[in-house]
CSV table of C-alpha atoms in Angstrom, one decimal:
chain,number,residue,atom,x,y,z
A,25,MET,CA,-185.4,-53.8,-124.4
A,26,LEU,CA,-184.4,-53.1,-120.8
A,27,LEU,CA,-186.6,-54.0,-118.0
A,28,ALA,CA,-188.6,-51.3,-116.1
A,29,LEU,CA,-189.9,-51.9,-112.6
A,30,PHE,CA,-193.5,-50.7,-112.1
A,31,LEU,CA,-195.8,-50.2,-109.1
A,32,PHE,CA,-199.5,-51.1,-109.4
A,33,SER,CA,-201.7,-48.1,-109.5
A,34,GLY,CA,-205.5,-47.7,-109.4
A,35,GLY,CA,-207.4,-47.3,-112.6
A,36,GLN,CA,-205.0,-49.2,-114.8
A,37,PRO,CA,-206.5,-51.9,-117.1
A,38,ALA,CA,-205.8,-55.5,-116.1
A,39,ARG,CA,-203.2,-57.3,-118.1
A,40,GLU,CA,-202.5,-60.9,-118.7
A,41,GLN,CA,-200.1,-62.3,-116.2
A,42,GLY,CA,-197.2,-64.5,-117.2
A,43,GLN,CA,-195.3,-67.1,-115.2
A,44,PHE,CA,-194.0,-66.2,-111.7
A,45,TRP,CA,-190.6,-67.3,-110.5
A,46,GLN,CA,-188.9,-66.9,-107.2
A,47,VAL,CA,-185.2,-66.0,-107.9
A,48,THR,CA,-182.2,-66.0,-105.6
A,49,ILE,CA,-178.7,-64.9,-106.4
A,50,ARG,CA,-175.7,-65.7,-104.2
A,51,LEU,CA,-172.3,-64.2,-105.0
A,52,LEU,CA,-168.9,-65.0,-103.7
A,53,VAL,CA,-165.8,-62.9,-104.5
A,54,GLN,CA,-162.3,-63.8,-103.3
A,55,GLY,CA,-159.5,-61.6,-104.3
A,56,ASP,CA,-156.1,-60.0,-103.7
A,57,PHE,CA,-154.8,-56.5,-104.4
A,58,ARG,CA,-151.4,-54.8,-104.5
A,59,THR,CA,-150.7,-51.1,-104.2
A,60,GLY,CA,-148.0,-49.2,-106.1
A,61,PRO,CA,-144.6,-47.8,-104.9
A,62,ALA,CA,-146.2,-45.1,-102.8
A,63,THR,CA,-147.1,-47.6,-100.1
A,64,GLU,CA,-146.0,-51.1,-101.3
A,65,LYS,CA,-148.9,-52.8,-99.5
A,66,SER,CA,-150.9,-55.8,-100.5
A,67,GLY,CA,-154.1,-57.4,-99.1
A,68,VAL,CA,-157.0,-59.8,-99.6
A,69,TYR,CA,-160.7,-59.3,-99.6
A,70,LEU,CA,-163.8,-61.6,-99.3
A,71,LEU,CA,-167.3,-60.7,-100.2
A,72,GLU,CA,-170.4,-62.9,-99.8
A,73,ALA,CA,-173.7,-61.3,-100.8
A,74,GLY,CA,-177.2,-62.4,-101.8
A,75,TRP,CA,-180.3,-61.0,-103.5
A,76,SER,CA,-183.9,-62.3,-103.9
A,77,ALA,CA,-187.0,-61.4,-105.7
A,78,PHE,CA,-190.0,-62.6,-107.7
A,79,LEU,CA,-190.0,-62.4,-111.5
A,80,GLU,CA,-193.1,-62.2,-113.6
A,81,GLU,CA,-192.9,-62.8,-117.4
A,82,ASP,CA,-194.1,-59.7,-119.2
A,83,GLY,CA,-193.9,-60.6,-122.9
A,84,PRO,CA,-190.3,-61.2,-123.7
A,85,ASP,CA,-189.1,-59.3,-120.6
A,86,PHE,CA,-189.7,-59.6,-116.9
A,87,ILE,CA,-191.0,-57.5,-114.0
A,88,ILE,CA,-188.9,-57.6,-110.9
A,89,TYR,CA,-190.5,-57.6,-107.4
A,90,HIS,CA,-187.6,-57.0,-105.1
A,91,LEU,CA,-187.5,-58.9,-101.8
A,92,GLY,CA,-184.1,-57.6,-100.6
A,93,SER,CA,-180.3,-57.8,-100.6
A,94,GLN,CA,-178.2,-59.5,-98.0
A,95,LEU,CA,-174.6,-58.9,-97.1
A,96,PHE,CA,-173.3,-62.2,-95.5
A,97,ARG,CA,-169.6,-61.4,-95.3
A,98,TRP,CA,-167.3,-58.5,-96.2
A,99,GLU,CA,-163.7,-58.5,-95.1
A,100,VAL,CA,-160.6,-56.7,-96.2
A,101,ARG,CA,-157.3,-57.8,-94.6
A,102,THR,CA,-153.6,-57.2,-95.1
A,103,ALA,CA,-151.4,-59.9,-96.7
A,104,ASP,CA,-150.4,-61.2,-93.2
A,105,GLY,CA,-154.1,-61.6,-92.2
A,106,GLN,CA,-154.5,-58.5,-90.1
A,107,PRO,CA,-157.6,-56.3,-90.4
A,108,TRP,CA,-157.2,-53.5,-92.9
A,109,PRO,CA,-156.4,-50.2,-91.1
A,110,GLY,CA,-159.2,-47.7,-91.3
A,111,PRO,CA,-162.9,-48.0,-92.1
A,112,ILE,CA,-164.0,-50.0,-95.2
A,113,PRO,CA,-167.4,-49.1,-96.7
A,114,SER,CA,-169.6,-52.2,-97.3
A,115,PRO,CA,-171.2,-52.7,-100.7
A,116,GLU,CA,-174.8,-53.6,-101.5
A,117,LEU,CA,-175.6,-56.1,-104.3
A,118,LYS,CA,-178.3,-54.9,-106.7
A,119,LEU,CA,-180.0,-56.5,-109.7
A,120,ASP,CA,-180.5,-53.7,-112.2
A,121,TYR,CA,-182.6,-55.5,-114.8
A,122,VAL,CA,-183.3,-58.7,-116.5
A,123,GLU,CA,-183.1,-58.6,-120.3
A,124,GLY,CA,-185.4,-61.1,-122.1
A,125,LYS,CA,-184.4,-62.1,-125.6
A,126,GLU,CA,-185.8,-64.7,-128.0
A,127,GLU,CA,-183.2,-67.4,-127.1
A,128,GLU,CA,-181.7,-66.3,-123.8
A,129,ILE,CA,-182.2,-64.3,-120.6
A,130,ASN,CA,-179.5,-62.0,-119.2
A,131,PHE,CA,-179.2,-60.9,-115.6
A,132,TYR,CA,-177.4,-57.5,-115.0
A,133,TYR,CA,-176.2,-56.7,-111.5
A,134,SER,CA,-174.0,-54.1,-109.9
A,135,PHE,CA,-172.8,-52.9,-106.5
A,136,ASP,CA,-173.4,-49.7,-104.5
A,137,PRO,CA,-170.8,-48.4,-104.3
A,138,GLU,CA,-169.1,-49.9,-107.3
A,139,VAL,CA,-165.7,-48.8,-106.1
A,140,ILE,CA,-164.6,-49.1,-102.5
A,141,ASP,CA,-162.4,-46.1,-101.6
A,142,CYS,CA,-160.4,-46.5,-98.4
A,143,SER,CA,-157.3,-45.3,-96.6
A,144,ALA,CA,-154.0,-47.2,-97.3
A,145,ASP,CA,-151.8,-45.6,-94.6
A,146,PRO,CA,-151.6,-42.7,-92.1
A,147,ALA,CA,-149.8,-40.6,-94.7
A,148,GLY,CA,-153.1,-40.1,-96.5
A,149,HIS,CA,-152.6,-42.5,-99.5
A,150,ARG,CA,-155.8,-44.2,-100.6
A,151,ILE,CA,-156.7,-47.3,-102.6
A,152,LYS,CA,-159.7,-48.2,-104.6
A,153,LEU,CA,-161.1,-51.8,-104.8
A,154,VAL,CA,-163.2,-52.2,-108.0
A,155,LEU,CA,-166.0,-54.7,-107.5
A,156,PRO,CA,-167.0,-57.0,-110.3
A,157,ASP,CA,-170.1,-56.6,-112.5
A,158,VAL,CA,-171.4,-58.1,-115.7
A,159,PRO,CA,-171.2,-57.6,-118.5
A,160,TRP,CA,-171.1,-53.8,-118.6
A,161,SER,CA,-169.7,-51.2,-116.1
A,162,ARG,CA,-170.9,-47.8,-115.2
A,163,VAL,CA,-167.6,-47.3,-113.5
A,164,LEU,CA,-166.0,-46.8,-116.9
A,165,GLU,CA,-167.8,-43.4,-117.2
A,166,LYS,CA,-166.3,-42.3,-113.9
A,167,MET,CA,-162.9,-44.0,-114.1
A,168,PRO,CA,-161.5,-43.9,-117.6
A,169,TRP,CA,-158.1,-44.8,-116.1
A,170,PHE,CA,-159.0,-48.4,-115.0
A,171,LYS,CA,-158.8,-51.5,-117.1
A,172,ARG,CA,-160.5,-54.9,-116.5
A,173,LYS,CA,-159.6,-58.2,-118.2
A,174,THR,CA,-161.2,-61.6,-117.9
A,175,ILE,CA,-158.5,-64.2,-117.3
A,176,SER,CA,-160.8,-67.3,-117.5
A,177,GLY,CA,-164.5,-68.0,-117.6
A,178,GLN,CA,-167.3,-65.8,-118.9
A,179,ARG,CA,-168.8,-62.8,-117.1
A,180,THR,CA,-172.3,-63.1,-118.7
A,181,ILE,CA,-175.0,-64.4,-116.3
A,182,GLU,CA,-177.2,-66.0,-118.9
A,183,LEU,CA,-179.9,-68.7,-119.2
A,184,GLN,CA,-181.4,-70.3,-122.3
A,185,ARG,CA,-185.0,-69.3,-122.6
A,186,SER,CA,-186.0,-72.9,-123.1
A,187,GLN,CA,-185.0,-73.7,-119.5
A,188,LEU,CA,-188.1,-71.9,-118.3
A,189,ALA,CA,-190.1,-74.9,-119.4
A,190,GLY,CA,-188.9,-76.6,-116.2
A,191,ARG,CA,-190.1,-75.9,-112.7
A,192,GLU,CA,-186.6,-75.4,-111.2
A,193,ILE,CA,-183.4,-73.9,-112.5
A,194,ARG,CA,-180.0,-74.0,-110.8
A,195,LYS,CA,-176.9,-72.7,-112.4
A,196,GLU,CA,-173.4,-71.7,-111.4
A,197,PHE,CA,-171.1,-69.2,-113.0
A,198,ASN,CA,-167.4,-68.7,-112.4
A,199,TRP,CA,-164.7,-66.4,-113.7
A,200,ILE,CA,-161.4,-64.8,-112.8
A,201,GLU,CA,-160.7,-61.2,-113.7
A,202,GLU,CA,-157.8,-58.7,-113.3
A,203,THR,CA,-158.3,-55.0,-112.7
A,204,SER,CA,-155.6,-52.4,-112.8
A,205,LEU,CA,-156.0,-48.7,-112.2
A,206,GLN,CA,-154.1,-45.5,-111.5
A,207,ASP,CA,-155.6,-42.4,-109.8
A,208,SER,CA,-154.5,-38.8,-109.9
A,209,SER,CA,-152.1,-39.3,-107.0
A,210,GLN,CA,-150.2,-42.0,-109.1
A,211,LEU,CA,-151.0,-44.7,-106.6
A,212,THR,CA,-151.4,-47.8,-108.8
A,213,VAL,CA,-153.6,-50.6,-107.6
A,214,SER,CA,-153.9,-54.1,-109.3
A,215,GLN,CA,-156.4,-56.7,-108.3
A,216,ARG,CA,-157.3,-60.3,-109.1
A,217,SER,CA,-160.8,-61.4,-108.3
A,218,ARG,CA,-162.2,-64.9,-108.4
A,219,VAL,CA,-166.0,-64.7,-108.8
A,220,LYS,CA,-168.6,-67.4,-108.2
A,221,ILE,CA,-172.4,-66.8,-108.7
A,222,PHE,CA,-175.2,-69.2,-107.9
A,223,LEU,CA,-178.5,-68.5,-109.6
A,224,GLU,CA,-181.7,-70.3,-108.7
A,225,LEU,CA,-185.2,-69.9,-110.1
A,226,ASN,CA,-188.3,-71.8,-108.9
A,227,ARG,CA,-191.7,-71.5,-110.6
A,228,CYS,CA,-194.4,-70.5,-108.2
A,229,GLN,CA,-197.9,-69.2,-107.9
A,230,GLN,CA,-198.5,-65.4,-107.8
A,231,PRO,CA,-197.9,-64.2,-104.3
A,232,ALA,CA,-200.9,-62.7,-102.5
A,233,VAL,CA,-199.3,-59.3,-102.0
A,234,LEU,CA,-196.6,-57.9,-104.3
A,235,ARG,CA,-194.9,-54.5,-104.3
A,236,PRO,CA,-192.8,-54.1,-107.4
A,237,GLY,CA,-189.9,-51.7,-107.6
A,238,ASP,CA,-187.7,-50.8,-104.7
A,239,GLY,CA,-190.6,-50.6,-102.1
A,240,THR,CA,-190.7,-46.8,-102.0
A,241,GLY,CA,-192.9,-46.0,-104.9
A,242,ARG,CA,-190.1,-45.0,-107.3
A,243,ARG,CA,-189.8,-46.3,-110.8
A,244,SER,CA,-186.4,-47.8,-111.7
A,245,ALA,CA,-184.2,-45.9,-114.1
């Protein structure tokens, strides 16, 4: 069952509280890309981002109390190390939900935007950088012409449920993936991304003031 994020509201009956955890995610993506014959350009990109929150056990699942997302570094450069021409939108790291199962816990994250669309040259050609996500991709619905393949490692961010018996959890995940796509202008882009994620959980007491959800009063989809 997917996690829903809730706001406390008056008049609701009290419920039994589970364990609280402070969780941080730090992500590093290093990659390269190559455009097709329309421009014959190549480049590299580097993304460092973080996200933090509190988690509360709620039966088999978890309630997320978002603290915020941080963008530490975002660079796109040409193959010879020059800044990429034209503006490059910066992505935001998001944790969409935490799925609690009997034996394991899965963390599902994404980026906004999931695809970085930017100019490739003054002639108007554009390229699209597809950011990694696990283990599903909403991009597939919008981009049926792109393919993603895992070269090494495993893209699932997963913990064994038994690890929650400890007070501190630290785990690292690594994988390499290739992405290829072709848009309506026939400008082909291929990418290779090396992804590293650091996940840390620390058991803690319930914070004095918590505001679940995104801080605006909206319930997560």
